[in-house]
Structure formats: structure tokens, C-alpha cells
XYZ file of C-alpha atoms in Angstrom:
772
model
C 0.000 0.000 0.000
C 1.302 3.411 -0.902
C 0.974 5.701 2.117
C 2.587 8.715 0.562
C -0.577 9.434 -1.377
C -2.983 8.708 1.443
C -1.553 11.259 3.836
C -2.954 14.349 2.121
C -6.167 15.328 3.824
C -7.845 16.810 6.859
C -9.164 14.899 9.787
C -12.767 15.934 9.249
C -14.371 16.203 5.832
C -17.769 17.397 7.045
C -18.948 20.828 5.958
C -19.826 22.974 8.971
C -22.191 25.901 9.046
C -20.316 27.980 11.554
C -17.325 28.446 9.234
C -19.226 31.183 7.393
C -18.009 34.592 8.503
C -20.337 37.196 9.923
C -20.965 40.046 7.517
C -20.416 43.196 9.520
C -19.923 46.773 8.383
C -16.234 47.488 8.213
C -14.400 50.545 6.939
C -12.087 50.400 3.961
C -9.161 51.333 6.174
C -9.851 48.422 8.500
C -10.154 46.020 5.604
C -6.854 47.067 4.086
C -4.911 46.369 7.266
C -4.957 42.654 6.625
C -3.857 42.984 3.014
C -5.284 41.018 0.130
C -4.592 37.620 1.678
C -7.598 35.737 3.011
C -7.781 35.200 6.758
C -8.727 31.543 6.492
C -7.300 28.808 4.333
C -9.599 26.110 2.997
C -9.538 22.766 4.773
C -7.819 20.098 2.700
C -9.716 16.837 2.347
C -8.359 13.321 2.390
C -10.102 10.384 0.746
C -7.784 7.715 2.171
C -7.958 5.577 5.281
C -8.479 7.121 8.702
C -6.783 5.928 11.894
C -7.031 6.657 15.577
C -3.869 7.935 17.205
C -2.156 5.107 19.106
C -0.905 5.733 22.607
C 0.124 2.154 23.372
C -0.196 -1.383 22.031
C 1.311 -4.867 21.634
C 3.844 -5.359 18.858
C 6.829 -7.590 17.901
C 10.236 -5.888 18.139
C 13.539 -6.776 16.526
C 16.716 -4.664 16.660
C 19.399 -5.031 13.983
C 22.792 -3.456 14.645
C 25.004 -2.373 11.755
C 27.186 -5.419 10.819
C 30.917 -4.685 11.115
C 32.327 -8.225 10.662
C 31.430 -11.281 8.684
C 30.143 -12.963 11.853
C 27.845 -10.093 12.665
C 26.446 -10.262 9.131
C 25.577 -13.912 9.660
C 23.957 -13.210 13.076
C 21.787 -10.421 11.638
C 20.587 -12.431 8.692
C 16.851 -12.909 8.473
C 17.175 -16.606 9.293
C 18.733 -15.942 12.728
C 16.704 -12.885 13.765
C 15.006 -12.998 17.169
C 11.627 -11.278 17.706
C 10.474 -10.095 21.133
C 6.863 -9.295 22.103
C 6.537 -5.907 23.865
C 3.743 -3.652 25.083
C 5.026 -0.393 23.666
C 3.900 3.080 24.821
C 4.127 6.149 22.595
C 5.017 8.779 25.162
C 5.443 12.487 24.467
C 9.203 12.248 23.906
C 10.131 8.585 23.466
C 9.117 5.063 22.580
C 9.173 2.839 25.674
C 8.212 -0.703 26.671
C 6.122 -1.698 29.677
C 8.749 -4.430 30.287
C 12.143 -2.736 29.731
C 14.169 -5.832 28.847
C 15.875 -7.208 25.769
C 15.715 -4.972 22.764
C 13.599 -2.399 24.620
C 15.676 -2.230 27.780
C 16.173 1.457 27.032
C 13.515 3.754 25.596
C 14.044 5.148 22.116
C 13.879 8.935 21.972
C 12.024 10.477 19.039
C 15.020 12.725 18.447
C 17.150 9.587 17.880
C 14.824 8.216 15.201
C 16.224 9.335 11.864
C 13.490 7.893 9.682
C 10.294 5.808 9.801
C 9.570 3.618 6.754
C 7.338 0.745 5.688
C 9.224 -2.365 4.625
C 8.415 -2.929 0.959
C 11.302 -4.879 -0.507
C 10.958 -8.436 -1.737
C 10.914 -11.150 0.941
C 10.660 -8.499 3.678
C 8.832 -9.504 6.916
C 5.076 -9.020 6.649
C 3.323 -6.064 8.282
C 6.615 -4.561 9.322
C 7.935 -1.004 9.640
C 11.479 0.142 10.086
C 12.897 2.781 12.433
C 16.347 4.030 11.498
C 18.424 4.882 14.564
C 22.150 5.583 15.005
C 24.012 2.281 14.880
C 21.207 0.117 13.610
C 17.563 -0.456 12.760
C 14.466 -1.247 14.827
C 11.847 -3.427 13.185
C 8.260 -3.356 14.452
C 5.906 -6.096 13.248
C 2.123 -5.722 13.658
C -0.606 -8.337 13.417
C -2.100 -6.992 10.195
C -1.670 -4.271 7.617
C -4.174 -1.868 9.247
C -2.361 -1.997 12.614
C 0.955 -1.599 10.822
C -0.288 1.558 9.075
C -1.757 2.838 12.363
C 1.606 2.417 14.097
C 3.345 4.051 11.148
C 1.220 7.227 11.150
C 1.153 7.457 14.939
C 4.935 7.249 15.159
C 5.356 9.823 12.427
C 2.938 12.178 14.211
C 4.621 11.791 17.599
C 8.041 12.353 16.077
C 7.006 15.514 14.218
C 5.108 17.009 17.164
C 8.132 16.411 19.366
C 10.294 18.218 16.820
C 7.948 21.213 16.581
C 7.772 21.503 20.351
C 11.538 21.862 20.486
C 11.793 24.164 17.484
C 9.071 26.539 18.697
C 10.159 26.537 22.321
C 13.189 28.752 21.572
C 12.235 31.055 18.672
C 14.914 33.266 17.184
C 13.474 34.764 14.000
C 9.696 35.291 13.889
C 9.448 34.963 10.141
C 10.856 31.431 10.529
C 8.514 30.740 13.440
C 5.522 31.790 11.382
C 6.612 29.499 8.549
C 6.979 26.586 10.988
C 3.518 27.258 12.428
C 1.997 27.140 8.949
C 3.799 23.881 8.224
C 2.584 22.466 11.555
C -1.005 23.425 10.754
C -0.781 21.857 7.288
C 0.604 18.685 8.826
C -2.338 18.482 11.248
C -4.836 19.122 8.467
C -3.281 16.509 6.168
C -2.814 13.801 8.778
C -4.871 10.619 8.235
C -5.187 10.319 12.013
C -8.621 11.051 13.452
C -8.283 12.213 17.030
C -9.041 15.360 19.016
C -5.392 15.670 19.986
C -4.323 15.942 16.334
C -5.678 19.477 16.139
C -5.347 20.289 19.830
C -1.606 19.545 20.019
C -0.610 22.267 17.488
C -2.962 24.726 19.189
C -1.374 24.012 22.555
C 2.121 24.459 21.093
C 1.150 27.849 19.650
C -0.634 28.759 22.868
C 2.499 28.068 24.905
C 4.590 29.994 22.396
C 2.357 33.063 22.732
C 2.221 32.899 26.526
C 6.042 32.850 26.736
C 6.520 35.662 24.203
C 4.359 38.628 25.122
C 6.364 41.295 23.245
C 5.073 40.459 19.775
C 3.862 43.150 17.419
C 0.246 43.468 16.352
C 1.154 42.213 12.889
C 2.766 39.091 14.403
C -0.388 38.499 16.435
C -2.624 38.683 13.402
C -0.331 36.533 11.274
C -0.295 33.769 13.897
C -4.076 33.924 14.313
C -4.567 33.653 10.556
C -2.140 30.739 10.390
C -3.937 28.640 13.014
C -7.464 29.623 11.866
C -8.139 26.354 9.932
C -7.565 24.330 13.106
C -10.137 26.368 15.010
C -12.982 25.508 12.674
C -13.562 22.162 14.407
C -11.844 22.683 17.763
C -12.242 24.896 20.810
C -9.136 27.011 21.479
C -7.190 26.024 24.635
C -7.312 28.344 27.697
C -4.073 30.252 27.055
C -5.048 30.805 23.441
C -8.443 32.098 24.586
C -6.675 34.634 26.754
C -4.571 35.712 23.770
C -7.732 36.096 21.677
C -9.360 38.138 24.452
C -6.399 40.475 24.493
C -6.614 40.917 20.738
C -10.363 41.673 20.932
C -9.732 44.323 23.586
C -6.770 45.944 21.852
C -7.873 45.595 18.208
C -11.700 45.336 18.201
C -11.914 46.689 14.646
C -9.388 44.255 13.202
C -10.587 42.090 10.330
C -9.318 39.092 12.275
C -12.190 39.530 14.728
C -14.774 39.217 11.953
C -13.051 36.768 9.616
C -11.422 34.369 12.081
C -13.106 34.733 15.453
C -16.711 34.639 14.215
C -16.771 30.923 13.225
C -14.829 30.067 16.403
C -17.374 31.817 18.642
C -20.250 30.324 16.672
C -18.863 26.867 17.278
C -18.377 27.568 20.983
C -21.987 28.704 21.373
C -23.357 25.740 19.433
C -21.274 22.957 20.938
C -20.058 23.996 24.376
C -21.669 21.943 27.142
C -20.385 23.589 30.309
C -18.708 26.974 30.645
C -17.885 26.079 34.252
C -15.209 23.673 33.017
C -13.798 26.161 30.521
C -14.466 29.700 31.804
C -11.988 31.262 29.367
C -14.177 30.197 26.456
C -16.951 32.250 28.032
C -14.619 35.201 28.549
C -13.465 35.008 24.928
C -17.083 34.966 23.708
C -17.816 37.937 25.943
C -14.876 39.945 24.597
C -15.751 39.022 21.009
C -19.286 40.394 21.383
C -17.923 43.577 22.958
C -15.553 43.912 19.980
C -18.522 43.646 17.616
C -20.200 46.400 19.580
C -17.174 48.637 18.945
C -17.674 48.500 15.164
C -19.252 51.351 13.258
C -22.727 49.831 13.280
C -22.466 48.902 16.969
C -25.483 46.975 18.242
C -26.716 46.346 14.700
C -23.733 44.062 14.123
C -24.410 42.324 17.446
C -28.041 41.910 16.435
C -26.974 40.306 13.138
C -24.708 37.963 15.044
C -27.520 36.919 17.409
C -29.777 36.363 14.413
C -27.107 34.234 12.732
C -26.942 32.084 15.870
C -30.708 31.623 15.878
C -31.056 30.999 12.151
C -33.539 32.340 9.602
C -36.394 29.997 10.541
C -38.863 30.386 13.389
C -37.228 27.572 15.352
C -33.548 27.570 16.361
C -31.963 24.206 15.445
C -29.207 24.463 18.064
C -30.428 23.790 21.635
C -27.192 24.884 23.318
C -27.025 28.392 21.824
C -29.521 30.077 24.149
C -28.182 28.774 27.495
C -24.642 29.568 26.388
C -25.592 33.104 25.353
C -27.422 33.628 28.652
C -24.400 32.349 30.578
C -22.187 34.850 28.750
C -24.640 37.679 29.472
C -24.903 36.802 33.157
C -21.114 36.643 33.550
C -20.681 39.991 31.777
C -23.353 41.714 33.883
C -21.873 40.226 37.043
C -18.455 41.624 36.099
C -19.930 45.150 35.964
C -20.772 44.965 39.673
C -17.850 42.786 40.752
C -16.093 45.582 42.622
C -19.232 46.303 44.609
C -19.917 42.606 45.203
C -16.434 42.167 46.668
C -17.187 44.968 49.140
C -20.454 43.664 50.490
C -19.509 43.546 54.170
C -21.500 46.650 55.071
C -23.908 46.578 52.142
C -27.614 45.851 52.650
C -28.962 42.559 51.399
C -31.744 42.438 48.819
C -34.189 41.327 51.495
C -33.155 44.266 53.655
C -33.557 46.649 50.730
C -37.037 45.302 50.077
C -38.378 44.906 53.610
C -36.317 47.554 55.377
C -32.916 47.051 56.919
C -32.865 46.048 60.585
C -29.522 47.708 61.085
C -29.855 50.900 63.146
C -27.987 54.088 62.430
C -25.388 54.890 65.074
C -26.390 58.515 65.468
C -30.058 57.636 66.085
C -30.276 54.993 68.822
C -33.568 53.173 69.217
C -35.028 54.552 72.492
C -37.947 52.849 74.246
C -41.293 54.652 74.155
C -44.007 53.842 76.688
C -47.445 53.028 75.303
C -50.496 55.104 76.024
C -52.738 52.053 76.313
C -51.967 48.439 77.143
C -54.760 47.120 74.958
C -53.720 45.989 71.487
C -55.411 48.706 69.484
C -54.127 50.949 66.743
C -52.613 53.354 69.268
C -50.292 50.695 70.620
C -49.511 49.568 67.074
C -48.556 53.100 66.070
C -46.445 53.456 69.185
C -44.629 50.269 68.236
C -44.190 51.648 64.739
C -42.774 54.823 66.248
C -40.366 52.751 68.279
C -39.174 51.093 65.096
C -39.089 54.229 62.978
C -37.462 54.462 59.580
C -33.741 54.863 59.446
C -31.497 56.278 56.767
C -28.298 54.299 56.351
C -25.429 55.344 54.124
C -22.991 52.656 53.030
C -19.877 53.663 51.170
C -17.953 50.894 49.434
C -15.307 52.208 47.055
C -17.379 53.925 44.351
C -20.768 52.754 45.565
C -22.973 55.143 47.487
C -26.127 53.584 48.829
C -28.782 55.509 50.691
C -31.737 53.318 51.582
C -34.909 54.148 53.475
C -35.590 51.175 55.709
C -38.474 49.913 57.758
C -37.897 47.608 60.731
C -39.768 44.404 61.476
C -42.638 46.286 63.105
C -45.262 44.114 61.452
C -43.923 41.032 63.228
C -44.063 42.825 66.571
C -47.613 44.007 65.908
C -48.665 40.503 64.996
C -47.259 39.259 68.295
C -49.036 42.033 70.212
C -52.400 41.218 68.690
C -52.039 37.492 68.830
C -55.440 37.085 70.485
C -57.200 38.972 67.705
C -58.714 36.623 65.158
C -58.778 39.282 62.435
C -55.657 40.198 60.476
C -54.156 43.584 61.172
C -55.277 46.236 58.699
C -51.825 47.817 58.557
C -50.282 44.415 57.810
C -52.701 43.957 54.917
C -52.373 47.351 53.290
C -48.942 48.721 54.115
C -46.539 48.654 51.196
C -42.934 48.569 52.303
C -41.233 51.890 51.498
C -38.289 49.863 50.113
C -35.380 51.866 48.897
C -35.967 55.476 48.006
C -32.551 55.835 46.425
C -29.884 53.344 45.476
C -27.209 55.111 43.482
C -24.497 53.017 41.856
C -21.970 54.787 39.681
C -20.387 52.433 37.151
C -17.249 53.225 35.235
C -17.613 54.142 31.570
C -16.381 50.720 30.453
C -18.679 48.856 32.856
C -21.567 51.011 31.700
C -20.900 50.062 28.061
C -20.682 46.374 28.967
C -23.937 46.562 30.908
C -25.732 48.338 28.081
C -24.504 45.827 25.499
C -25.504 42.673 27.366
C -28.858 43.960 28.587
C -29.637 44.711 24.936
C -28.698 41.123 24.073
C -31.148 39.841 26.704
C -33.789 42.028 25.063
C -32.952 40.517 21.671
C -33.208 36.992 23.069
C -36.649 37.733 24.532
C -37.913 38.782 21.089
C -37.589 35.237 19.698
C -40.762 33.249 20.403
C -39.039 29.871 20.491
C -36.333 31.103 22.859
C -38.678 32.915 25.267
C -39.827 29.863 27.315
C -36.269 28.686 27.953
C -35.091 32.246 28.627
C -37.884 32.767 31.176
C -36.944 29.502 32.873
C -33.266 30.479 33.016
C -34.078 33.895 34.512
C -36.772 32.703 36.925
C -34.377 32.161 39.858
C -33.220 35.807 39.357
C -29.532 35.052 38.696
C -28.382 38.673 38.920
C -26.474 40.101 41.916
C -28.472 42.229 44.345
C -26.404 45.276 43.407
C -27.741 44.978 39.859
C -31.326 44.625 41.077
C -30.947 47.790 43.136
C -29.387 49.657 40.187
C -32.078 51.784 38.583
C -30.551 51.761 35.094
C -30.289 47.958 35.001
C -33.821 47.247 36.233
C -35.254 49.900 33.933
C -33.606 48.314 30.878
C -34.432 44.756 31.972
C -38.073 45.744 32.331
C -38.511 45.164 28.586
C -37.635 41.475 29.043
C -40.089 41.097 31.949
C -42.799 42.775 29.876
C -42.206 40.267 27.083
C -42.676 37.449 29.600
C -45.862 39.071 30.920
C -47.292 39.541 27.417
C -46.613 35.961 26.322
C -49.843 33.901 26.342
C -48.047 30.638 27.158
C -48.303 29.586 30.783
C -44.786 28.102 30.740
C -43.492 31.625 30.069
C -45.529 33.946 32.278
C -45.588 31.502 35.202
C -41.820 32.092 35.431
C -42.612 35.588 36.717
C -43.487 33.999 40.048
C -40.851 32.947 42.554
C -39.107 29.656 41.955
C -39.933 28.528 45.500
C -41.662 29.756 48.627
C -39.807 32.439 50.554
C -37.829 33.628 47.533
C -38.747 36.691 45.492
C -39.577 36.439 41.813
C -39.913 39.054 39.093
C -43.552 39.503 40.116
C -42.450 40.720 43.538
C -39.523 42.836 42.341
C -41.519 44.783 39.750
C -44.648 45.216 41.875
C -45.316 48.503 43.698
C -42.995 48.516 46.686
C -40.506 46.216 44.963
C -36.919 47.319 44.436
C -37.318 47.372 40.621
C -40.668 49.172 40.399
C -40.323 52.506 38.617
C -43.897 53.070 37.448
C -47.345 53.449 38.984
C -48.050 49.736 38.748
C -48.750 49.249 35.025
C -46.392 46.295 34.697
C -47.676 44.841 37.971
C -51.263 45.093 36.681
C -50.382 43.391 33.397
C -48.602 40.586 35.266
C -51.601 40.065 37.546
C -53.934 40.078 34.531
C -52.047 37.392 32.618
C -51.422 35.267 35.720
C -55.082 35.358 36.740
C -56.087 34.426 33.220
C -54.190 31.136 33.318
C -53.674 30.421 37.004
C -55.124 27.017 37.852
C -54.997 27.811 41.582
C -57.002 31.034 41.512
C -57.897 31.147 45.190
C -54.322 30.440 46.270
C -53.075 33.264 44.055
C -55.708 35.630 45.468
C -54.680 34.687 48.994
C -51.088 35.528 48.146
C -52.149 38.899 46.744
C -54.286 39.633 49.800
C -51.416 38.823 52.155
C -48.643 40.666 50.341
C -49.984 43.002 47.644
C -53.410 44.166 48.816
C -52.208 47.756 49.122
C -51.007 48.056 45.502
C -54.156 46.302 44.269
C -56.400 48.776 46.093
C -54.360 51.774 44.961
C -54.546 50.752 41.297
C -58.257 49.943 41.605
C -58.780 53.382 43.115
C -57.215 54.799 39.948
C -59.587 52.844 37.721
C -57.478 49.834 36.692
C -59.990 47.220 35.549
C -57.794 44.229 36.337
C -57.404 45.341 39.940
C -61.132 46.037 40.229
C -61.757 42.451 39.148
C -59.195 41.216 41.690
C -60.903 43.053 44.570
C -64.312 41.729 43.503
C -62.945 38.186 43.418
C -61.467 38.626 46.892
C -64.904 39.589 48.182
C -66.634 36.826 46.253
C -64.283 34.083 47.454
C -64.256 35.403 51.053
C -60.519 35.930 50.919
C -60.699 38.896 53.339
C -61.951 38.160 56.865
C -61.399 41.597 58.377
C -64.601 43.639 58.253
C -62.792 46.978 58.124
C -60.718 45.777 55.193
C -63.824 44.531 53.398
C -65.507 47.900 53.900
C -62.448 49.718 52.567
C -62.434 47.447 49.505
C -66.107 48.231 48.949
C -65.441 51.953 49.238
C -62.541 51.591 46.782
C -64.766 49.802 44.287
C -67.487 52.444 44.545
C -65.007 55.248 43.895
C -64.877 54.517 40.137
C -67.534 53.823 37.521
C -66.099 50.473 36.483
C -65.685 49.428 40.099
C -69.212 50.492 40.999
C -70.655 48.528 38.090
C -68.733 45.342 38.886
C -69.528 45.657 42.590
C -73.243 45.940 41.847
C -73.031 42.785 39.756
C -71.279 41.089 42.636
C -73.923 42.228 45.112
C -76.614 40.743 42.913
C -74.910 37.409 43.524
C -74.035 37.969 47.195
C -76.595 39.965 49.142
C -74.631 39.757 52.408
C -72.156 42.337 51.089
C -74.903 44.955 51.022
C -75.864 44.011 54.562
C -72.298 44.571 55.653
C -72.284 48.013 54.056
C -75.551 49.047 55.693
C -74.011 48.619 59.141
C -71.828 51.680 58.515
C -68.368 52.439 57.240
C -65.099 51.043 58.610
C -63.602 52.169 61.908
C -60.037 51.696 60.682
C -58.574 52.751 57.368
C -55.055 52.514 55.955
C -54.143 53.914 52.558
C -51.517 52.053 50.534
C -48.103 53.573 50.007
C -47.756 56.015 47.104
C -51.388 57.128 47.473
C -51.904 60.788 46.604
C -54.277 63.527 47.708
C -56.512 62.694 44.746
C -56.617 59.013 45.750
C -57.641 59.918 49.300
C -60.324 62.335 48.082
C -61.711 59.751 45.658
C -61.863 57.087 48.367
C -63.482 59.266 51.037
C -66.108 60.477 48.574
C -67.137 56.942 47.597
C -68.896 55.843 50.783
C -69.798 56.514 54.389
C -66.868 57.092 56.758
C -68.765 58.575 59.663
C -67.550 55.790 61.961
C -63.880 56.117 60.992
C -61.719 56.463 64.104
C -58.271 55.320 63.016
C -56.693 56.587 59.779
C -53.147 55.787 58.650
C -51.607 57.712 55.758
C -48.051 56.637 56.604
C -45.566 56.468 53.713
C -48.026 57.954 51.218
C -47.568 61.005 48.991
C -50.291 63.103 50.610
C -49.691 66.792 51.336
C -51.417 69.522 53.318
C -54.067 69.646 50.587
C -55.672 66.482 51.954
C -56.616 68.316 55.176
C -59.765 69.545 53.408
C -60.977 65.923 53.343
C -59.654 64.929 56.776
C -61.686 67.566 58.586
C -64.879 65.906 57.245
C -64.263 62.846 59.470
C -66.088 63.702 62.720
C -65.196 60.507 64.618
C -61.480 60.568 63.833
C -59.366 60.003 66.954
C -56.072 58.619 65.666
C -54.191 59.983 62.643
C -50.861 58.661 61.331
C -49.023 61.013 58.948
C -45.631 59.340 59.329
C -43.171 60.090 56.491
C -45.567 62.200 54.373
C -45.359 65.734 52.954
C -48.066 67.023 55.264
C -46.972 70.518 56.344
C -47.891 73.517 58.478
C -50.898 74.662 56.435
C -52.645 71.336 56.836
C -51.744 71.168 60.521
C -53.382 74.525 61.203
C -56.570 73.380 59.453
C -56.673 70.147 61.472
C -56.252 72.014 64.746
C -59.334 74.097 63.981
C -61.696 71.183 63.195
C -60.412 67.924 64.719
C -60.363 69.052 68.326
C -61.221 65.514 69.537
C -58.093 63.949 68.019
C -56.220 61.832 70.587
C -53.218 60.364 68.727
C -51.202 62.223 66.081
C -48.051 60.928 64.406
C -46.026 63.620 62.588
C -42.768 61.656 62.477
C -40.528 62.706 59.557
C -42.918 65.341 58.206
C -41.829 68.855 57.105
C -43.819 70.605 59.871
C -42.190 73.491 61.754
C -42.907 75.568 64.836
C -45.388 77.641 62.836
C -47.692 74.655 62.429
C -46.891 72.818 65.658
C -47.914 75.812 67.796
C -51.449 75.438 66.423
C -51.721 72.033 68.126
C -52.161 73.790 71.458
C -55.902 74.011 70.734
C -56.234 70.194 70.474
C -56.801 69.592 74.202
C -57.670 65.893 73.711
C -54.214 64.922 72.439
C -52.784 62.062 74.507
C -49.965 60.902 72.210
C -47.916 63.127 69.914
C -44.987 62.005 67.788
C -42.792 64.851 66.499
C -39.742 62.678 65.890
C -37.348 64.104 63.227
C -39.263 67.359 62.698
C -38.133 70.986 62.969
C -39.476 71.331 66.500
C -37.663 73.834 68.724
C -37.222 73.592 72.472
C -39.379 76.666 73.165
C -42.296 75.318 71.131
C -42.062 71.975 72.903
C -42.243 73.646 76.330
C -45.230 75.686 75.191
C -47.091 72.575 73.961
C -46.470 70.720 77.227
C -47.976 73.650 79.155
C -51.084 73.934 76.946
C -51.889 70.211 76.437
C -52.819 68.836 79.877
C -53.724 65.317 78.635
C -50.464 64.780 76.721
C -48.781 61.715 78.230
C -46.705 60.225 75.432
C -44.377 62.454 73.404
C -41.580 61.562 70.997
C -39.217 64.474 70.296
C -36.127 62.481 69.327
C -33.788 63.992 66.732
C -35.203 67.504 67.240
C -33.799 70.547 69.000
C -35.995 69.675 71.991
C -34.328 66.265 72.435
């Protein structure tokens, strides 16, 4: 058999789709930098036999020394030759036997082998090959012709790779090195051996060469990349080579090499990689390649074309690994933007603390005990407990991060413990929306900001493909982003598009991923709902999510119970503003008896009657359930709590919708009401307890209250903009028993004056004022 003709071909003759370069917009100047030569050489094909690279095997060995005398000629004649069986190993640098005795007592170095030939003369031993060494010849005899040829090509490969390792380990002239690399690549492409190491070995040699010689010019870099490009069409680059490619993408993003050579390599990585955890540098290389595309003239348009090329022109992507690999690259890139902040988390608030209010107290405002006016578990004691656990403002500085978060303590848990004998749920627990974070300012560097913008846009692109959306929703359901990203307004605002696409999708497998992946863990539904860290609207996205989830939820009552426990406040606020979905939700809560608290039911009824659509749907409900009308005839609620973010208009609309003559306890804490709402408050004749904690209620409203609500007993003005001008008017409210002026502009003189003119005042909170 003639093996000289069968050794001209590549190891893989299959045509692959990813070898097609991405067509991006490049300038004429950029295109001319590479010259007229093409960046990739065509893969040569071989039609001969294919063999697997041998690492070890059994073979017969005979060593013939050069005859120097007549006697030695007789002893080396073919009639007196002695053959020894050996288990021979083809190591990296030598040929060795598992039993080093006889002919193979010493290993044979590849550098000592002068030539490897097949025995073809007449009467030669069958299935034999000859190794020429100094001082003699080594004959290797296989069991058949196929094994003989396999040993022949494996030995030749090992010998040549060993030579190239030595030649390229100490380069002197780079033009010679480049020529040797091209010869090495051609050898790998033309080898009849079929094995992953055939293409990987040259790549590793070049990778080591580049890692040991970091002072190469840009032209040398590009020439080497072009030379090894054919090997990369069917092989992942090794780690060191990935790092070299990353460096080239960062330093020369507009180079033609990025488009011509790196595009098929990245396409293959995305289509065939199974685990980036085992090869993180492949992920980093893909990340840098996409950023290089974004640096081109067309910017995100080129990235969009690349994403489309990965999906394919049809409605269904044929490559199941592309999407998870792209998502993994996006997540790693976004994580890297916040890595500096993540490494400095020691004093940073957790996501749960940002959402529910941090329990950490500010050093300059110690938590002082405040005695309760009454021992009975009524709203007065609850408000006193709330005052004891007032909001704190905590500033955390970690390198470039400046976080200022408004926090609420675990007052609801304390109130629940205080009213443990009450069978009805607390109204404040039901309706209060956590103030969450008012500001969370994260300043990213210009480079990090570009990276963030690029990869959030890619997530948007992925969500636009119908076939990718279910898998994308599943991958993002556990919320894989760091908490710093979720508290970053720019990130959550951009990511909102992706969540909207999930909410608009009619498939249950998609929009059900908006919910938390397990109990006790937040999902996108919680984060983008009013009071969530990512909410930046008046609840439109929250309403659309509720609408689609209610339309397909097979556990309707369970979902309503969850809304009643955690999101009743936002639901009522949006219903008060005429949102039809939320009106339907409140009607269903009444119809299914989700709400047990009578005051809460009455407030829901008043909310429904405040709008035309709510009034109509409530009347239809009453036609089915007459007991609701009976409940309303007994009078309005005695307790009322407006949800957070309610405005003066919301309060006016609610109070005008029904009878509130029995209302005694009103909480407007953490709402957006101002002094303008006083015009409606003075129309509540039975009002005894008023909570204006953390509102914009000022002096004008306070003066109006003092003229009309003379029977008021409990007033909470904590963290309001009131001053002495308004506080002095309180001296006419002789029934005041409890007054909270914590964190106001109260002066010492005004405080002394109020104590003298309010004989029933027993509980006062003047912490963090001049009177403290």
C-alpha cells in the first residue's frame, strides 16, 4: 500500500455551518490592514484511510545493529533474527516498553529516530515497519496491515510534534517561526489520524509559544491567528489561546481578524459547548468578542446580526445549546460590571433588607424605648410600636458605591405578636406597602456602563424570539443577577422590557416564570410590583402581570390569597385609579371570602365604589351575594389605611365613595399626601387617631386640622416637614394624649409651650429635634 498518497487530507471532511463569517460593516481602512490575503485557508480533504492515534499497544520488536564483521552479518541475517513481544507506549518524547528488557531495555527517543519507513522490498517480513536509529535499525511487526499503518502514522505524528515543540520553544526569528507554524497546521490538516489531539496539540504548542513571548507586534499576532485559523474551525481554542484572543479583541476590536477568524470560532463555541464552568476562558473570549462587535461602526446592529445568525432564519432555532450559552455569557458579563461592589459587600444591605427595610440601626439615632399610652392591642399601641421602630437612613460607602436606603424595621412582626389574640388580620399588615429603597445610586465606570448596556440589549434581543422565550424565562426565573444589579435603577429599567415580554406571552410556561421559583424567595412579580426594588412606574407592569397570571392560574384562590397577604395595598391603589384588572381582583377577593377583616372589606367596597367600572362590577357582585350589602348598611369602617404612594386625589376619591362617619383610626403613613388632603380629613367627625408618618403634610394642613379635629387623641407627625409655625397650632387640640414629632423641625421653646397647653399629653416623641 502506498501511504505517501494517502496522507494528504484533513481529519474531518464534514462541511460545517459555523465556518461562514459574519458580515459586519467594516471601513475600507480596517479592511486594508490585513492585506489582500484571506484570513482563512480552505480545509484540505483526504479520501484515504483514517486511523485513531495510538498511545500504546502490543507489537513484535527486533533490533538489527550495523554489521561490522562477517560474523555479525551472519547473526543479523533474516534466518537468525530474534523477535520479542513488547507492550510499547508512545510517550510524548520517546518510545518505551512496559517491560524494559531485551531490545527495549532502554527507551528510544524520538530525536534519535532518523526515519520511519514501511518495509516494501521483496521477501521483507510481513506487516513490518522500520525505524532508522544511530548504529542500527528497529523493526516493528504488527498483526495486520491496518495496525501496521496505524503504528506508522502514529509514530510519524509523535516524532514531528516532538520536533515542533523543540523548534518553537526557543524562537529566534519570527518569520521562521511563522513558517513553521503554517507547516505544523498543514501537517495536522493533512494527517490521516482522526483524534481530538491531532488538532489540539498544534494549538497548545502555539498557545504556549504566545504565553512565553508577550512582546510580539500586532502584525505578528494577526499573522499567527490567521495561520492557526483552519484548526479552530472544528476545535475549541485552549485556555491560554483564549486569553490571547481576548487580548486581541480588547486591543484591536476593529481588526478584520475579529470578523473573519473569530466569528466561526465563537459560533462553534456557542453551538457545541456543554459547560462553561469547566472552561471559563471560552466564556470570557465569547464575551470579549461580542464587545468587539459592539465597537464597530454599526455597533449593536452588528451584534443583532450575530444573534440572528446564531438563531437561524427559521422560526425555530436548530441548536439547543445556543440560548443557554448566550445567557451564561450575558450573566457573567453583567456580574463583572458589579464585581467591585460585590467584593465589598460587608456593610452593604442585602436584597431582602432593601425590600423589607434594613434592621440595622444608624449609630447617630439609637432606638429609644417609648411607653405606650394604652396596654390594649389597638391601633394606638400599634402606632407606638411603629414609632419605636421608625425608619432609618443608612449610608454605606464601598469604594465607588454610594447607597442611601430608606428602611423599615420588622414592626409588622411585633404588631402581629401584640395582637395574637385577635382573630382578624391587622389592617396595617394587609395594606402597608414597604417603602423599600428610596434611592440606590451606583456609579459604574464608563467601560462597565458600556458592557452593561450591550448585554442587557442582548437579553432584550433573546426575549424577542418566540421559540427562545420559554427557555429564557426559565433560566431567569431564579433571578440570577447580583443584588447590586437589582438595586441599580438603570439595570432594572432596561431589563423591564424582558419582563414585559414574559408578561405579554400567552403561554403559561413563560408567564408563570414571573413567580418565585420557590416559597420564601422573590420572583420578578415581587420585584416589579409597587414597593418592589425594581418598580419605577405606577403599577402598570404589575397590573399586566396580575392580569395574565389570573387568566391562566389554575390555583385562583391560592393566588388571590397571596395577593391579599402581600400586595393588597397596591391592588387597592390601582383599583382606586380605575385599573380594571385590579377592580376584578378586589371583587374576586370579596366573592371568594378571601378577606376576613370587616374593616378591610368595607375599605375594599369603598374603593370599588369610587370609580364607575368598580361600581358597576360591585353591583353585579352584590346581585350574587346579598350579604355584602348588609355589611355596608351597618356603617363604614372604623379603621382605614391607605396604601403607600397614594396621593391627595386618591384619598379624596376614596373618602367620597362611601360613608366614613364611623372612621376612628386613619393611617396615611408612607403615602404622597400633602397639606391639601386636610380639606378631606376635617370631614371625618369621629377621627381620633391619625398617622401622617413620612408624608409631605406641612404647616398649612396642621393649622386646618387644629381648627376642626379638636377631639383627636393620637397624632403621628414623624418625619414630616412641619415646623414651629404649624406645631404651635396644636395647642388648641386639648384631647391629644400621644404626639410624635420625631425628626421634625421642632424647637425647644415650642415643645415647652405645647407641654404647658396640652394637659392630657402623656406620650411624646421628640427624638432627633432641638428639643431632644
